[in-house]
CSV table of C-alpha atoms in Angstrom, one decimal:
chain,number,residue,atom,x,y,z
B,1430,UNK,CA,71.0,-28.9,213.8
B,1431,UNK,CA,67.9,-27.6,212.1
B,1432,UNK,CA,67.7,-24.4,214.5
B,1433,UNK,CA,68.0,-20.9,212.7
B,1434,UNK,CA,68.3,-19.0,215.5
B,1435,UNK,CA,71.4,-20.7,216.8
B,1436,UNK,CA,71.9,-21.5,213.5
B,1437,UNK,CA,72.3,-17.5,212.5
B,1438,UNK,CA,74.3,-16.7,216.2
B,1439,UNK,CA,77.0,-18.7,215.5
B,1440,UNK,CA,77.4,-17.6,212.0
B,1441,UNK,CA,77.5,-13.9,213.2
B,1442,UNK,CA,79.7,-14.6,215.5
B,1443,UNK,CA,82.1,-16.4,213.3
B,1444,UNK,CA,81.8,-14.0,210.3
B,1445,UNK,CA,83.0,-11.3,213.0
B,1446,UNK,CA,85.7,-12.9,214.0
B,1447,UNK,CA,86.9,-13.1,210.3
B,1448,UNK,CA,86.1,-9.7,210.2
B,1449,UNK,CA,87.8,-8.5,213.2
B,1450,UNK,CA,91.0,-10.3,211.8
B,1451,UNK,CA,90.9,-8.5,208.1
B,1452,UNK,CA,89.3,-10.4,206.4
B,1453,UNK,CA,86.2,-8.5,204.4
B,1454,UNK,CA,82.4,-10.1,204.4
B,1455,UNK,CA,83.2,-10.2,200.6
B,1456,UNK,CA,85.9,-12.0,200.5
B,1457,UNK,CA,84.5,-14.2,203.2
B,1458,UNK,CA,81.8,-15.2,200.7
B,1459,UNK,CA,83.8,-15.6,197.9
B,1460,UNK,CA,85.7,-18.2,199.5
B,1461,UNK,CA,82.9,-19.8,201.2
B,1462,UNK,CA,80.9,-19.9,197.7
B,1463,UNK,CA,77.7,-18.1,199.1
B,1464,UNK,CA,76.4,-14.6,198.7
B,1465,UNK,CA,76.9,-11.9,200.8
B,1466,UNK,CA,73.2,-11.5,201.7
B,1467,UNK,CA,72.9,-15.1,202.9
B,1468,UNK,CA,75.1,-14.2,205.8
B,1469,UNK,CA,74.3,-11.5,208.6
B,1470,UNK,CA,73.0,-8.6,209.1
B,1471,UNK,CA,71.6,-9.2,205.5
B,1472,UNK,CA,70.1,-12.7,205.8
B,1473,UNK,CA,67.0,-13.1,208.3
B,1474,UNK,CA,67.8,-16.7,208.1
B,1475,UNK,CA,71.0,-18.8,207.6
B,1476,UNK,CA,70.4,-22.3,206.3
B,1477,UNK,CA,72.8,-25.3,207.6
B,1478,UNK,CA,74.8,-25.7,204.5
B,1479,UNK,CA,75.5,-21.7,204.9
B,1480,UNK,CA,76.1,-21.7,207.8
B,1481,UNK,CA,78.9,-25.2,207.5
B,1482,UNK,CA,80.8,-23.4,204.2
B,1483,UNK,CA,81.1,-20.1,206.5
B,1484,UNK,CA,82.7,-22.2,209.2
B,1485,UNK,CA,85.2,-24.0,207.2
B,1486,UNK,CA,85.9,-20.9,205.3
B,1487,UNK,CA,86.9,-19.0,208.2
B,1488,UNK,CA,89.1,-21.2,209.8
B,1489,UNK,CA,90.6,-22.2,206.6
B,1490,UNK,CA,91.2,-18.1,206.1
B,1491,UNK,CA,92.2,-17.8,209.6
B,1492,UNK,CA,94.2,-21.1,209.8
B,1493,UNK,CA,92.6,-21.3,213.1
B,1494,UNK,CA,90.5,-24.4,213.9
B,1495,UNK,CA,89.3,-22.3,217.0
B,1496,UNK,CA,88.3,-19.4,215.0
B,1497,UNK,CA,90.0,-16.9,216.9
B,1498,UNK,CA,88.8,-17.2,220.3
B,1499,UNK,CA,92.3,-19.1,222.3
B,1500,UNK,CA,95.0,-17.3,222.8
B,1501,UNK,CA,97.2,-19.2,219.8
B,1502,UNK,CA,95.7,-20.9,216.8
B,1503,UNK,CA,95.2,-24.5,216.4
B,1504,UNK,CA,96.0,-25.5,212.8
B,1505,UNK,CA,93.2,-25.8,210.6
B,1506,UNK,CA,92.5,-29.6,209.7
B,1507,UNK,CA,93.4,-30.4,213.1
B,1508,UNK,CA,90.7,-32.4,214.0
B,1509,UNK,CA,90.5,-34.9,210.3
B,1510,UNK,CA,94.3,-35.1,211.4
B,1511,UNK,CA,93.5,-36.8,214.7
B,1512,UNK,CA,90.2,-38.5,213.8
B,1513,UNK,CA,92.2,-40.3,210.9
B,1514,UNK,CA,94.7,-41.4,214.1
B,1515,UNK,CA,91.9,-43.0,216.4
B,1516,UNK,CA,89.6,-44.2,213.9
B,1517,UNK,CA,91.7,-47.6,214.2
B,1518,UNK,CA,91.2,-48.0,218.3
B,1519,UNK,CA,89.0,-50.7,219.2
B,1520,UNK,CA,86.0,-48.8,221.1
B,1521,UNK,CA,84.2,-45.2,221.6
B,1522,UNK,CA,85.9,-44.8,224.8
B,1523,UNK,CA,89.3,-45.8,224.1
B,1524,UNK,CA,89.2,-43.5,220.6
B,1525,UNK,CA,88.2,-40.1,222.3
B,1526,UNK,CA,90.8,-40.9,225.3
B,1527,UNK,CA,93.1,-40.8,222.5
B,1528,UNK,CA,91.8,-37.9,220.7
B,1529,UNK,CA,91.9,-36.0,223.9
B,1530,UNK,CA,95.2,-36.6,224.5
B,1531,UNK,CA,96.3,-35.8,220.9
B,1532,UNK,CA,94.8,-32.7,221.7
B,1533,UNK,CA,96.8,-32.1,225.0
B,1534,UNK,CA,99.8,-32.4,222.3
B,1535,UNK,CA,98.3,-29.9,219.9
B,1536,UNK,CA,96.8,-27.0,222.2
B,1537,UNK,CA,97.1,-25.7,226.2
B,1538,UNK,CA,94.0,-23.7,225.3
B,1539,UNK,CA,90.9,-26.4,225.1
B,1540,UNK,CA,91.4,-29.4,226.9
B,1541,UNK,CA,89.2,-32.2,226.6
B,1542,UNK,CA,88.6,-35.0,229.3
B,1543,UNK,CA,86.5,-38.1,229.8
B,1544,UNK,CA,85.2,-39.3,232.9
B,1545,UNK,CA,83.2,-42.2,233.4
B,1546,UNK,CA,81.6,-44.5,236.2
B,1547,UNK,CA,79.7,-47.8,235.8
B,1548,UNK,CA,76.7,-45.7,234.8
B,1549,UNK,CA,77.3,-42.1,233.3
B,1550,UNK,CA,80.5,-40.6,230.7
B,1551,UNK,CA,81.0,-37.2,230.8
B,1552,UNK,CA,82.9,-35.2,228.1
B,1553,UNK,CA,84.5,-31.9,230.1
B,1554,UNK,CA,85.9,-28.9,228.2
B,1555,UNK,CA,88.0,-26.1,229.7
B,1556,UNK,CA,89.3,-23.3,228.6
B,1557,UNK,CA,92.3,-21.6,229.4
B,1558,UNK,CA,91.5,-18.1,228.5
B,1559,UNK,CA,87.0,-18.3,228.2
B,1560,UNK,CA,86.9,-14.3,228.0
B,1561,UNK,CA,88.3,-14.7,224.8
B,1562,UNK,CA,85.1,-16.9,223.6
B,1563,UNK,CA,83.1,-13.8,224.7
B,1564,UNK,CA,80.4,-15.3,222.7
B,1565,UNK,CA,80.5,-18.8,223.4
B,1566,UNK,CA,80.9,-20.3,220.3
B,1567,UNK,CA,84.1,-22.6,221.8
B,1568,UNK,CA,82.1,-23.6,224.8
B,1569,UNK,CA,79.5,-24.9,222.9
B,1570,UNK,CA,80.2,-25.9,219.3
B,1571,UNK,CA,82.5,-28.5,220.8
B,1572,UNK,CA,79.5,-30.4,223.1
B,1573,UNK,CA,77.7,-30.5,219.9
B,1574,UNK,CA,80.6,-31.9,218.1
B,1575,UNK,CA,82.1,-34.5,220.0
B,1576,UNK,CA,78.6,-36.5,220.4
B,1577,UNK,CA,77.6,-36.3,217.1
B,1578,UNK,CA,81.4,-37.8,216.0
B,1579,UNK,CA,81.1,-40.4,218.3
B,1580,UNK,CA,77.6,-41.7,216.6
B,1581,UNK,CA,78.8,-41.6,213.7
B,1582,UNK,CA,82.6,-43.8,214.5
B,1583,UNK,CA,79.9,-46.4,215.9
B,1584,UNK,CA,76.8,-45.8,213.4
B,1585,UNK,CA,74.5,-45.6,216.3
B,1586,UNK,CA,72.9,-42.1,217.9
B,1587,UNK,CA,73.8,-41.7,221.5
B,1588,UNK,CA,71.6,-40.7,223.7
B,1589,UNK,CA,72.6,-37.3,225.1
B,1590,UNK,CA,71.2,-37.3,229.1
B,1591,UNK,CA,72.5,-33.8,230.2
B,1592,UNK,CA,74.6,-30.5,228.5
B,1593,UNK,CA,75.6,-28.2,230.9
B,1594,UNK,CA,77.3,-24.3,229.9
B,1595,UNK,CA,78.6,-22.0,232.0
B,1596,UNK,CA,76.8,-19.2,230.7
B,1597,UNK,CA,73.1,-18.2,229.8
B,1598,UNK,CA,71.0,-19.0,227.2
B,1599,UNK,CA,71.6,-17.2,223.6
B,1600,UNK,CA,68.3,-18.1,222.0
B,1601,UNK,CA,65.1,-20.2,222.9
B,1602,UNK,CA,66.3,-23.2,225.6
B,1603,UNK,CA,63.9,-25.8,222.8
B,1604,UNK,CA,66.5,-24.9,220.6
B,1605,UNK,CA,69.7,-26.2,222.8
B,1606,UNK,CA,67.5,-29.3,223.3
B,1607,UNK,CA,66.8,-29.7,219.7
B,1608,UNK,CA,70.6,-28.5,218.9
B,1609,UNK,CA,72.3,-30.9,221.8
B,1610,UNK,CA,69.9,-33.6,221.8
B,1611,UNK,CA,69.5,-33.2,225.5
B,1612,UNK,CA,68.6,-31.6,228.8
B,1613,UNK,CA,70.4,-28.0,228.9
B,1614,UNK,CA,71.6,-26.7,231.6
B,1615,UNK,CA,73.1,-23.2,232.1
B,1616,UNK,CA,75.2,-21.0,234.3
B,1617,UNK,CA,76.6,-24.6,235.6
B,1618,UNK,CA,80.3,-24.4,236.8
B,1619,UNK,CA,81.6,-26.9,234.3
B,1620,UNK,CA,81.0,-27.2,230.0
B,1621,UNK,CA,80.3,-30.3,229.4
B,1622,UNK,CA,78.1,-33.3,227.6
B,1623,UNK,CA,76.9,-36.6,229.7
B,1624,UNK,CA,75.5,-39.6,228.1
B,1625,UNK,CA,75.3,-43.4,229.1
B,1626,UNK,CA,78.6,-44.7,229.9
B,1627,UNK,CA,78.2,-48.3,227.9
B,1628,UNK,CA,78.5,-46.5,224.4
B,1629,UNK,CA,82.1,-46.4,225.4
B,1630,UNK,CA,82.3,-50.0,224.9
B,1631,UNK,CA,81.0,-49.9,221.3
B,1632,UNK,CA,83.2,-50.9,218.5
B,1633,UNK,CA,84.7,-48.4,216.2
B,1634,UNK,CA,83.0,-49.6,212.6
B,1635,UNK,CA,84.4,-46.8,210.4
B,1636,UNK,CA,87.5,-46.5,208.4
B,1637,UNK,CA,90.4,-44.4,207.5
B,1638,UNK,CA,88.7,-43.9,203.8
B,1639,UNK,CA,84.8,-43.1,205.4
B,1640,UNK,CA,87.0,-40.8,208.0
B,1641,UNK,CA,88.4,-38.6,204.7
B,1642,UNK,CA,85.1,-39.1,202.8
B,1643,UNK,CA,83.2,-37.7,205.8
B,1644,UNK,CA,85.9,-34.3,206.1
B,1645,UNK,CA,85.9,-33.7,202.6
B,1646,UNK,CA,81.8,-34.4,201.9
B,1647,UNK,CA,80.5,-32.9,204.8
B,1648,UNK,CA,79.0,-29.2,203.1
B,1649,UNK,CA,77.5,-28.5,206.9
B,1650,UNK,CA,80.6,-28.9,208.7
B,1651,UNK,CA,78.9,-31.9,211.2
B,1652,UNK,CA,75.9,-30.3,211.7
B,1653,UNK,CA,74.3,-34.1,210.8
B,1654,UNK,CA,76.4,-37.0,210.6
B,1655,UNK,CA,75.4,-39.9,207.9
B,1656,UNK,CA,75.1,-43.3,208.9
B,1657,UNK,CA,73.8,-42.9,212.3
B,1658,UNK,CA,70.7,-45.1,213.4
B,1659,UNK,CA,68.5,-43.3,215.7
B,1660,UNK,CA,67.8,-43.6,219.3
B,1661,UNK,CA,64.7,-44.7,221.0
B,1662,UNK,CA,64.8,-41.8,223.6
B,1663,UNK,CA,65.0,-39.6,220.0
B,1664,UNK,CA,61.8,-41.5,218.2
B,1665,UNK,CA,59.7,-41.7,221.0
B,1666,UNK,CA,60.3,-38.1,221.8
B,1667,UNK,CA,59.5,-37.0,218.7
B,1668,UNK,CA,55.9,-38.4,218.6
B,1669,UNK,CA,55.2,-36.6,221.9
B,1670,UNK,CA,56.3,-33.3,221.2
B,1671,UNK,CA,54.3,-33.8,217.8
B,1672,UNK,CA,51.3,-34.6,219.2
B,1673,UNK,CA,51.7,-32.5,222.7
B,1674,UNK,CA,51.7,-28.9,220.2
B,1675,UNK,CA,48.7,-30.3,218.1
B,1676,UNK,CA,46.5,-32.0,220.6
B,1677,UNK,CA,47.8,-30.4,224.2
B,1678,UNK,CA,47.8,-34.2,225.5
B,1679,UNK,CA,50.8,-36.1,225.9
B,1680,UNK,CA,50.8,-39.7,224.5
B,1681,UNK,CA,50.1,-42.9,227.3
B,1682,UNK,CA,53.5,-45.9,227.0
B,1683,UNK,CA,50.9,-47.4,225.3
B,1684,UNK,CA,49.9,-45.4,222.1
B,1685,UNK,CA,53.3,-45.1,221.8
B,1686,UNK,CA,53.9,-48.6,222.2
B,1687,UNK,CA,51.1,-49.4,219.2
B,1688,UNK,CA,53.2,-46.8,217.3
B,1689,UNK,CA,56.2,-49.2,217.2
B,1690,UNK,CA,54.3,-52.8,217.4
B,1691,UNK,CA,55.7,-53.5,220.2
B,1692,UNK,CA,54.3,-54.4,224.1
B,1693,UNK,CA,54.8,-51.1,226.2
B,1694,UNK,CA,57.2,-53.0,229.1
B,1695,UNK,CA,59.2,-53.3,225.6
B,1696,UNK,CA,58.9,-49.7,225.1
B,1697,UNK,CA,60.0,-49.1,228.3
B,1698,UNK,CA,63.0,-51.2,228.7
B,1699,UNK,CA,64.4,-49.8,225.2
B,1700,UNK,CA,64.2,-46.3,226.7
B,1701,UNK,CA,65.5,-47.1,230.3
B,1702,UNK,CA,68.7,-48.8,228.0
B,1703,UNK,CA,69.4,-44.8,226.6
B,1704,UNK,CA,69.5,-44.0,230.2
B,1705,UNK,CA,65.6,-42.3,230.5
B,1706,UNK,CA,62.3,-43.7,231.6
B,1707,UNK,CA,59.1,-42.6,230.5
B,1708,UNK,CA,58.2,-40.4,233.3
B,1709,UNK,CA,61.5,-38.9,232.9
B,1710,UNK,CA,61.1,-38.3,229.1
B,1711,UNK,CA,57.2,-37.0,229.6
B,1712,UNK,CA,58.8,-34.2,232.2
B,1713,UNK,CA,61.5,-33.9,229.3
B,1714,UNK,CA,59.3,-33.4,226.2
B,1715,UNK,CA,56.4,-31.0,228.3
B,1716,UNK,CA,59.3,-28.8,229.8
B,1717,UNK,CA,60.6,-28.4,226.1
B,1718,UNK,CA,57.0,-27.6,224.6
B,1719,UNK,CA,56.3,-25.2,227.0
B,1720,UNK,CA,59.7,-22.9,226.7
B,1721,UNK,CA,58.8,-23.5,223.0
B,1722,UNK,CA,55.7,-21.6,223.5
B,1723,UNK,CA,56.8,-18.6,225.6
B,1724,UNK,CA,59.1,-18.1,223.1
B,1725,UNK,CA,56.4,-17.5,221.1
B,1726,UNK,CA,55.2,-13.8,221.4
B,1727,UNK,CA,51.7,-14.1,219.6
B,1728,UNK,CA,51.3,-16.7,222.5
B,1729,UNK,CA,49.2,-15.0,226.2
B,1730,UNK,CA,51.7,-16.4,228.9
B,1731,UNK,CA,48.1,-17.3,230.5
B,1732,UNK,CA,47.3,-19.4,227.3
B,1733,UNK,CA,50.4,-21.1,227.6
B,1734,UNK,CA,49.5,-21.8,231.2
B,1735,UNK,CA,45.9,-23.4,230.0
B,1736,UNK,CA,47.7,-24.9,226.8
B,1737,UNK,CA,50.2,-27.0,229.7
B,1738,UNK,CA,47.5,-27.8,232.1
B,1739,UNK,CA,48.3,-25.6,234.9
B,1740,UNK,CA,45.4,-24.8,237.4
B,1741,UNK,CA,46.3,-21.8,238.0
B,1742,UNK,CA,48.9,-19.7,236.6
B,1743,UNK,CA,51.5,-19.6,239.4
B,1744,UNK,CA,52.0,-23.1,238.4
B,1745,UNK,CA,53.6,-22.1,235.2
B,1746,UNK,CA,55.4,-20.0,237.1
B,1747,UNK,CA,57.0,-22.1,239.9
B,1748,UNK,CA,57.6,-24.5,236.8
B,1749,UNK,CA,59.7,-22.2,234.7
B,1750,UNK,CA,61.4,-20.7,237.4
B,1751,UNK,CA,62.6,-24.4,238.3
B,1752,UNK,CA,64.0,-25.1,234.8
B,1753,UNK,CA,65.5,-22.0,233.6
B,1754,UNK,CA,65.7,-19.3,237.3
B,1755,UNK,CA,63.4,-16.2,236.1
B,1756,UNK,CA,60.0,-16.2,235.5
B,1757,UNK,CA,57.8,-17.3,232.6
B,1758,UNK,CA,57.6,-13.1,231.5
B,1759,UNK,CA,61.3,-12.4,231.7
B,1760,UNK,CA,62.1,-15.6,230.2
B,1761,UNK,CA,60.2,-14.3,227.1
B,1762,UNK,CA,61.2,-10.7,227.3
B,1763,UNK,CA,65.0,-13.0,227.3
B,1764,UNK,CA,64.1,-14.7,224.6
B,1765,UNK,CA,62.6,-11.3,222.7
B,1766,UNK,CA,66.2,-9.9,223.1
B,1767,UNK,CA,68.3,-12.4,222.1
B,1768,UNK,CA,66.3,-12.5,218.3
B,1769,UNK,CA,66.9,-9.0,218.4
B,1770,UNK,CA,70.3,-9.4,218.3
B,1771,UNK,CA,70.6,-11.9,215.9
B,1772,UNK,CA,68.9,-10.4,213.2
């Protein structure tokens, strides 16, 4: 995940949940193996293998795989239980329509569904009581879980195109993107993940033995996922946002293109296969770099408008209130906030 402030939310959350349901910070961290002042309030930053023995920890103290936020709890080891059932399906899709109706069996409180055309799958999840996820951690732990399973049950990254949450932003929107490996969207009626539809017609290449190796090995509770070769949306994104914060330009198709050793039409077809095209993934990776910055309080908001190439400043602003509803200002004043609150 690799993103402290979400990093740190959800482990608040999740420690007062415990805590709400008697069981002591202490104890908590006995079980979990990790001091008390790694955890909040104490800790100013929680590192991913914290962070994944606190989750397991509390729903293994809580017996809840949902952590306390449904109505009724969902046995803990629920979801080894039904990976080890649909690890033998033939392909992505047909495993997670099987997981998801598993689930159906298991819990009226999440329900999971797959839709899919000839272009575009979409992963929904509903709640039957969301005021009890006051927090959010339900809506969106789950859209960071179910992609990050399906790479690894075909060994290839997917290419997430669009996350949407119906509710605002808890931390810095670059760190949803990084988190989600998408384009978030919030306050949208629906929770759920989209991604190209033909991953659904990769084979399943893991077994039952990698499916308990990966439960029992995983100390960061699927916050990375082994095995998983990486998208060309993800590498070519990378070297733009890299060079976009040192050098304020974004790369041409064909530095990039030289990057790999390959022709830039190449380039471009391997992108518009994950479902983007370059124009598409320049908006992507300059929208992200700029939220990054006002984010950023030792950063002038008018600097950040020079930094982006704006004209004039209400370019910033039109842009910004396009992508996220308020302006550049309260969008850091939002962001000022929210670290408040975690640490």
């Amino acid at each position: 995940m690799g993103t402290s402030n979400l990093i740190g939310l959800y482990t608040s959350v999740l420690v007062d949940s415990a805590v709400a349901r008697g069981v002591s910070v202490s104890e908590l961290c006995r079980m979990a193996g990790v001091l008390p002042s790694a955890v909040p309030p104490e800790a100013n930053m929680v590192t991913p293998e914290t962070f994944g023995r606190i989750s397991r920890t509390v729903k293994q103290a809580l017996n809840d795989e949902f952590c306390g936020f449904t109505p009724s709890r969902c046995r803990a080891g629920t979801l080894p239980y039904i990976f080890d059932s649909i690890i033998r399906e033939d392909t992505l899709g047909d495993a997670l329509n099987r997981a998801f109706g598993l689930y159906r069996l298991v819990t009226e409180d999440i329900e999971f569904s797959l839709k899919a055309d000839e272009d575009v799958a979409t992963i929904v999840l509903t709640l039957a009581r969301p005021e009890l996820d006051r927090h959010n951690f339900l809506a969106e732990w789950w859209l960071m879980v179910w992609p990050r399973l399906s790479c690894w049950m075909i060994g290839e990254e997917i290419p997430v195109a669009m996350v949407d949450f119906p509710h605002g932003p808890r931390v810095a929107v670059d760190e949803y993107v990084e988190a989600f490996w998408g384009t978030c969207r919030f306050n949208q009626p629906t929770a759920q993940v989209q991604f190209p539809a033909r991953f659904l017609r990769r084979r399943i290449i893991r077994t039952n033995e990698e499916v308990a190796q990966l439960f029992t090995r995983m100390s960061i509770d699927l916050v990375s996922i082994p095995g998983v070769h990486r998208s060309w949306k993800t590498l070519v994104k990378i070297k733009m946002k890299e060079c976009l914060v040192k050098t304020e330009a974004l790369l041409t198709i064909e530095d990039l293109a030289a990057e790999f050793n390959m022709s830039s039409q190449t380039l471009r077809r391997r992108l518009e296969e994950d479902g983007i095209s370059f124009r598409s993934l320049k908006d992507e990776v300059r929208r992200e770099v700029i939220l990054k910055w006002l984010a950023e309080p030792n950063i002038p908001i008018g600097e950040v408008s020079l930094r982006a190439g704006f004209a004039e400043r209400n370019g910033l602003v039109r842009a910004v209130r396009s992508w996220v509803g308020i302006s550049p200002r309260e969008y850091r004043g939002l962001m000022m906030g929210s670290a408040d609150q975690i640490h």
